[in-house]
Short mmCIF file of C-alpha atoms in Angstrom, two decimals:
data_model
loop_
_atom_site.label_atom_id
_atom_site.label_comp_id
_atom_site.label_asym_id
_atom_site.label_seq_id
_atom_site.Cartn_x
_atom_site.Cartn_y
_atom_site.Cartn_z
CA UNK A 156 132.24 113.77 115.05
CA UNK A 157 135.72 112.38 114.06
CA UNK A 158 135.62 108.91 114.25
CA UNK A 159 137.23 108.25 117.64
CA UNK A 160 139.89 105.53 117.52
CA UNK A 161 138.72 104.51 121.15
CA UNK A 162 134.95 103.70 119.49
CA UNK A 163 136.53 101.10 116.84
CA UNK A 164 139.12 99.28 119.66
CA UNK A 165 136.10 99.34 122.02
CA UNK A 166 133.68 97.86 118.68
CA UNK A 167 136.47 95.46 118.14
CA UNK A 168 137.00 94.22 121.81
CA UNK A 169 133.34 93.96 122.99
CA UNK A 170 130.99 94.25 120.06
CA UNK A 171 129.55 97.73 121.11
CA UNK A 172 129.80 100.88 122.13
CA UNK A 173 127.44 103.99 123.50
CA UNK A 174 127.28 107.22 122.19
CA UNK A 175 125.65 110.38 124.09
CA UNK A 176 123.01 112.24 122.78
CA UNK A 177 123.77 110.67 118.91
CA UNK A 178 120.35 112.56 117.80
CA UNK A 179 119.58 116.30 119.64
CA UNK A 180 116.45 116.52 121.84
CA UNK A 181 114.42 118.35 118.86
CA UNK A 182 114.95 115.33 116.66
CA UNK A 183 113.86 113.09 119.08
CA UNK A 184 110.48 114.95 120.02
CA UNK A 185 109.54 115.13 116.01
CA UNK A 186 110.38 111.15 116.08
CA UNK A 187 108.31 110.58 119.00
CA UNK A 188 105.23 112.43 117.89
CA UNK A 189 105.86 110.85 114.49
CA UNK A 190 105.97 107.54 115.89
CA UNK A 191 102.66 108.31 117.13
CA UNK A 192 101.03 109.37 114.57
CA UNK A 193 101.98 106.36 112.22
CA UNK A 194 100.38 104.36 115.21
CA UNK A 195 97.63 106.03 115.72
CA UNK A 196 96.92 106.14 111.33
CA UNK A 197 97.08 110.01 111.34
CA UNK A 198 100.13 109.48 108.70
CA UNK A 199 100.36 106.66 106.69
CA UNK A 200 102.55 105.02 103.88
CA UNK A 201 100.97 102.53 101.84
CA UNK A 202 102.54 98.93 102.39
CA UNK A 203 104.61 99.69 105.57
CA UNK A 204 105.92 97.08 108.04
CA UNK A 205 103.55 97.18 111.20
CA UNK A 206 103.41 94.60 114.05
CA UNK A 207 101.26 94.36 117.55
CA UNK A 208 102.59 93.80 120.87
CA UNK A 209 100.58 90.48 122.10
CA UNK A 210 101.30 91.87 125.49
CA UNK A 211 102.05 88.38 126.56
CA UNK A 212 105.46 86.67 128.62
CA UNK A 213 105.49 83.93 125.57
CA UNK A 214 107.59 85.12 123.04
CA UNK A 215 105.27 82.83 120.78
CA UNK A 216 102.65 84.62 120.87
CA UNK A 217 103.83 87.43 118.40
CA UNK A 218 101.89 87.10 115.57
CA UNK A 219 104.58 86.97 112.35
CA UNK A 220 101.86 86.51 110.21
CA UNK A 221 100.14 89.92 110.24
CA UNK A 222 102.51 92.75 109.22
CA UNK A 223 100.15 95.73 108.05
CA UNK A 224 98.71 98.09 110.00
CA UNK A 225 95.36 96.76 112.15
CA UNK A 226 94.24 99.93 113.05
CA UNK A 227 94.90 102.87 115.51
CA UNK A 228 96.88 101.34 118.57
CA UNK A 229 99.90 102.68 120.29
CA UNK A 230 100.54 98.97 121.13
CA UNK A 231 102.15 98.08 118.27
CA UNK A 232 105.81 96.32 118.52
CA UNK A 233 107.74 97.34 115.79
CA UNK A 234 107.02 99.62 112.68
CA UNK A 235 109.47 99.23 109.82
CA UNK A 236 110.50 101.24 106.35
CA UNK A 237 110.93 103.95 107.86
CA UNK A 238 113.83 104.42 105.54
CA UNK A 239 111.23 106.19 103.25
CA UNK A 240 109.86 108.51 106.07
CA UNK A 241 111.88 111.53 105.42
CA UNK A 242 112.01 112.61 108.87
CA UNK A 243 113.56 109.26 110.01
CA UNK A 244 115.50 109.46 106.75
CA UNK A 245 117.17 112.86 107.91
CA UNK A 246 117.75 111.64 111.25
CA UNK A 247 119.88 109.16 111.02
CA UNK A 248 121.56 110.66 107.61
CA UNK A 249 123.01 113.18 109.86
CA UNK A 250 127.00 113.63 110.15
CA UNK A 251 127.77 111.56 113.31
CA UNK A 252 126.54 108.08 111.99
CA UNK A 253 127.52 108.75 108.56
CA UNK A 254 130.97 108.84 110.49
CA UNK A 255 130.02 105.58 112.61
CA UNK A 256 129.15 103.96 109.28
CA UNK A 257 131.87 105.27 107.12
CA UNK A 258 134.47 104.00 109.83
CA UNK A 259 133.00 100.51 110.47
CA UNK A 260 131.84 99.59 107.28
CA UNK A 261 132.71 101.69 104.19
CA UNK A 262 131.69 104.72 101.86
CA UNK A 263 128.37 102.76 100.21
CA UNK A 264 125.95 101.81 103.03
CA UNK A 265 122.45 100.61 102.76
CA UNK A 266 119.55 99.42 105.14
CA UNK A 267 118.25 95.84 105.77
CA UNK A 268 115.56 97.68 108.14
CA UNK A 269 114.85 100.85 109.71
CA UNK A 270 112.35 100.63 112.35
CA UNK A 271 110.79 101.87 115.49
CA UNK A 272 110.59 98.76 118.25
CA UNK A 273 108.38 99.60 121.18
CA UNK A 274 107.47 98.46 124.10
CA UNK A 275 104.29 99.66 125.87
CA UNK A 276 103.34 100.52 129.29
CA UNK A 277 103.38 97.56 131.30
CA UNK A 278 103.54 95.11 128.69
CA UNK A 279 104.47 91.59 129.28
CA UNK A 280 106.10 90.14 126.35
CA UNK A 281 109.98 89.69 126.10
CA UNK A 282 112.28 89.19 123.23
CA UNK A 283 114.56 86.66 124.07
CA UNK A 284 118.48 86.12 123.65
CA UNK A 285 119.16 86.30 119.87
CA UNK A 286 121.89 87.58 117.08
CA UNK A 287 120.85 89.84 114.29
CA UNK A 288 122.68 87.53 111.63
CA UNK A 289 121.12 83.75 110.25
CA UNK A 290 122.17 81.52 108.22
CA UNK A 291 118.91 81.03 106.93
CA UNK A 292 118.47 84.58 105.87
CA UNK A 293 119.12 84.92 101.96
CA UNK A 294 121.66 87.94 101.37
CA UNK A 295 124.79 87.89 99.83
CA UNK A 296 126.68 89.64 102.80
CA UNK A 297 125.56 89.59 106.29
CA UNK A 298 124.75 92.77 108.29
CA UNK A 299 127.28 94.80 110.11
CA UNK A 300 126.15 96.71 112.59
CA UNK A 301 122.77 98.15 114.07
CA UNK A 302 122.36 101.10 115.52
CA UNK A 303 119.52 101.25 119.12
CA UNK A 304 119.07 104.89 119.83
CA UNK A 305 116.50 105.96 122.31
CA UNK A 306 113.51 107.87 122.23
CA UNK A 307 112.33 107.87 125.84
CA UNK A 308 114.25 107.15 129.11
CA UNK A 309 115.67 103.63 129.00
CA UNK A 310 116.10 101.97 132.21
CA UNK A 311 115.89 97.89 133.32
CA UNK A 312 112.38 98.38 134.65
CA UNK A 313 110.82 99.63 131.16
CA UNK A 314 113.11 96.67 129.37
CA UNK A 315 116.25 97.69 128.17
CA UNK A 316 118.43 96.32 125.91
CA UNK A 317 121.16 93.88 127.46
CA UNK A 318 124.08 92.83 125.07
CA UNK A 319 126.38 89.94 125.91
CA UNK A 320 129.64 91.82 125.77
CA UNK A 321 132.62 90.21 123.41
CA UNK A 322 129.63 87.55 122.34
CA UNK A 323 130.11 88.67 118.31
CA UNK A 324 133.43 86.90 118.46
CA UNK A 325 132.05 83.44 118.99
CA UNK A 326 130.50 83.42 115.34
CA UNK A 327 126.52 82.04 114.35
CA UNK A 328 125.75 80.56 117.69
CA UNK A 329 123.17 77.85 116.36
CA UNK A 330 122.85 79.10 112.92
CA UNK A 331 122.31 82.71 114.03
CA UNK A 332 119.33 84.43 115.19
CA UNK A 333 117.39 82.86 118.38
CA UNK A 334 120.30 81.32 121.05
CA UNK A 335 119.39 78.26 122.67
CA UNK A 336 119.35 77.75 126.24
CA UNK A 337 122.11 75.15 126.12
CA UNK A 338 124.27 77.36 124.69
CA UNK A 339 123.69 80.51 126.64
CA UNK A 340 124.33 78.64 130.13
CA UNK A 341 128.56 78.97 129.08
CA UNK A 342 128.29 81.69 127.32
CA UNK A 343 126.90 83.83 130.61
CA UNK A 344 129.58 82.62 132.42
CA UNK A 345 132.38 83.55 130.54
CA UNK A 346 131.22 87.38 129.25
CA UNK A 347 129.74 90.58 130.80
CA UNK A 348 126.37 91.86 130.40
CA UNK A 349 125.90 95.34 129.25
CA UNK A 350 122.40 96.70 130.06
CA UNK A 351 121.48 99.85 127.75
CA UNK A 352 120.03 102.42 129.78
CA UNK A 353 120.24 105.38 127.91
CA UNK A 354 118.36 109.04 127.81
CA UNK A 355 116.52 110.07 125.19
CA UNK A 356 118.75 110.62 122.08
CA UNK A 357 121.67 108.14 123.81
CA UNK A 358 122.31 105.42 121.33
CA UNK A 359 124.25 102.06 121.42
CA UNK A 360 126.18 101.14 118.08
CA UNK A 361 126.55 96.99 117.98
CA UNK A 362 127.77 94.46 115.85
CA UNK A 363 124.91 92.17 114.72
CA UNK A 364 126.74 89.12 116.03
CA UNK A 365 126.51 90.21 119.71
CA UNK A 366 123.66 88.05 121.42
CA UNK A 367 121.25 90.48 123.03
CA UNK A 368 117.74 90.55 124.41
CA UNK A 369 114.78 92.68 126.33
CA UNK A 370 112.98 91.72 129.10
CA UNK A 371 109.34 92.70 129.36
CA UNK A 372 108.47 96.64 130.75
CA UNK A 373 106.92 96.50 134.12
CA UNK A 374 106.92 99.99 134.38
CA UNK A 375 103.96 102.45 133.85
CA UNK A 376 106.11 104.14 131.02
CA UNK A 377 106.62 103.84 126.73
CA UNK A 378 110.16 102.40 125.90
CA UNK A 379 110.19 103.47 122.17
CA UNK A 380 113.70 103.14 120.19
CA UNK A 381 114.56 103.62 116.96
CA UNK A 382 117.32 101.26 115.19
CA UNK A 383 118.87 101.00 111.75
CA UNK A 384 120.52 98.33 110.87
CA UNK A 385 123.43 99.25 108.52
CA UNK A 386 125.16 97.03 106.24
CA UNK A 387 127.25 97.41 102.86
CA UNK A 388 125.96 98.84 100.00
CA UNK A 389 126.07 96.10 97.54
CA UNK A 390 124.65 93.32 99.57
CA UNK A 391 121.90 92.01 97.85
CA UNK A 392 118.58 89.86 98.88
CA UNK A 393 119.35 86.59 96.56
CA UNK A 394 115.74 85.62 97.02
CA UNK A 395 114.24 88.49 95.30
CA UNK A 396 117.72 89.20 93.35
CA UNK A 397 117.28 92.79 94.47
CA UNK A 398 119.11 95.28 96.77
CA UNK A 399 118.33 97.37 99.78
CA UNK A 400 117.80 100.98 100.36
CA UNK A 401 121.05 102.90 100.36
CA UNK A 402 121.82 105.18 102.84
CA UNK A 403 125.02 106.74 102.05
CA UNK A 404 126.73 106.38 99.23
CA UNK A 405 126.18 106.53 95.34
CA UNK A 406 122.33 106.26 94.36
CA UNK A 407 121.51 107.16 98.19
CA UNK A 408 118.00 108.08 99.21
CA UNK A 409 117.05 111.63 99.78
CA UNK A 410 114.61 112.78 102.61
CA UNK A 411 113.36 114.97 99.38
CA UNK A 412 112.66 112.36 97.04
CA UNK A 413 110.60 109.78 99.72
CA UNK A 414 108.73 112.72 100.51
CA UNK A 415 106.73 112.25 97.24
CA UNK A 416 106.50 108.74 97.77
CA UNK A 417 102.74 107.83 98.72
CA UNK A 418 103.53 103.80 99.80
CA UNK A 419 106.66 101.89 100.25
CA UNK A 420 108.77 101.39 96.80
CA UNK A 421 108.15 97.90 95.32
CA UNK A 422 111.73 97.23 95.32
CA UNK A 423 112.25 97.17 98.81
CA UNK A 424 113.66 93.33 100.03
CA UNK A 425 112.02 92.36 102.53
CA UNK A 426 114.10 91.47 105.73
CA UNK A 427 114.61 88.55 107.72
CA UNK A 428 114.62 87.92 111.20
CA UNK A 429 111.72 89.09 113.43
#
């Protein structure tokens, strides 16, 4: 994939653009089943992000507190460092987003998380209208860009992703992260809303500035996706005056060299934002 030059006006103009079939159907059946399987505890890496679904429509009621794995569920909400799984490793090391990345942000790229977000069958809970940047967050350099590819069919009944189109341009709404009501009632007037429904393997690239949410899954089907979010490679966590996993680049990681890795490298900064 040669960088299109209708991607980076698009990026520019509205914050995002989609991609077809970014990852082959293969790659997305060994993710899925892999996804699983960490769920489930029938592969494991010591010290990995893991978080349960509440299953409720209050936001609240996420528990931020517990972020190991509580035992074999495929409820869980999000599952991070996968960075140092080397089949997620080799997926998204692939030619095409080391393109995307080399385009929008530079030769030296690392990670401030790679995880799998998931909602389950008919669960309740939403995430509301938020930006993937906060002041509050301690790094050097804020993130770029994420990357929301799907594993299963994406549709508005199983909670797809809606971005506020153009919404990147207006800076940290509120210090970044969760958007208040008061200022989402203008904002919704004055931009589009782009709802990502997407097959399996379909990805959306973004800008972490663009507000976006998901609305809870009423259907009877899994709404797994897997998202990296990408940023450059010298940004550095200036609470724990360390770096982040680099994904392309000098020093990158190597789907090899995490495969002897039995729990997640005591290096790793942690990320912000949940």
């Amino acid at each position: 994939m040669n960088f299109p030059d209708k991607y980076k006006s698009v990026f520019q103009l509205d914050g995002l653009f989609s991609v077809k079939s970014l990852i082959d159907t293969q790659t997305v059946n060994v993710l899925r089943e892999l996804t699983d399987q960490l769920m489930l505890g029938e592969r494991s890496l010591e010290g990995m992000f893991f978080q349960l679904d509440p299953n409720s429509p209050e936001y609240g009621a996420v528990n931020f507190d517990v972020t190991t794995f509580s035992g074999p569920s495929l409820n869980y909400r999000k599952i991070k460092d996968l960075e140092f799984i080397p089949e997620f490793l080799r997926a998204i090391q692939h030619s095409e987003i080391k393109d995307i990345s080399r385009e929008l942000i530079g030769e030296n790229v690392s990670s401030m998380r790679m995880m799998v977000v998931n909602k389950p069958s008919k669960s309740q809970t939403p995430l509301p209208w938020h930006q993937d940047i906060s002041q509050k967050w301690p790094m050097s350099k804020p993130p770029v860009l994420t990357i929301w590819i799907a594993l299963d069919e994406v549709d508005q009944e199983n909670g797809c992703v809606e971005w506020i189109k153009g919404s990147h341009k207006l800076g940290e709404i509120d210090g970044g992260h969760l958007t208040s009501d008061s200022a989402l009632s203008s904002i919704l007037q004055n931009h589009q809303i782009h709802y990502g429904i997407l097959e399996p393997g379909d990805a959306v690239v973004f800008d972490n500035g663009v507000i976006h949410r998901s609305q809870p899954n009423h259907s009877g089907r899994r709404r797994r996706g897997l998202t990296i979010c990408l940023m450059h490679g010298d940004t550095m966590n200036t609470k724990f005056k360390t770096g982040y996993p680099i994904i392309f680049g000098t020093n990158a990681l190597s789907p090899e060299k995490v495969s002897e890795l039995t729990r997640v490298p005591e290096f790793r900064a942690a990320d912000y934002g949940e």
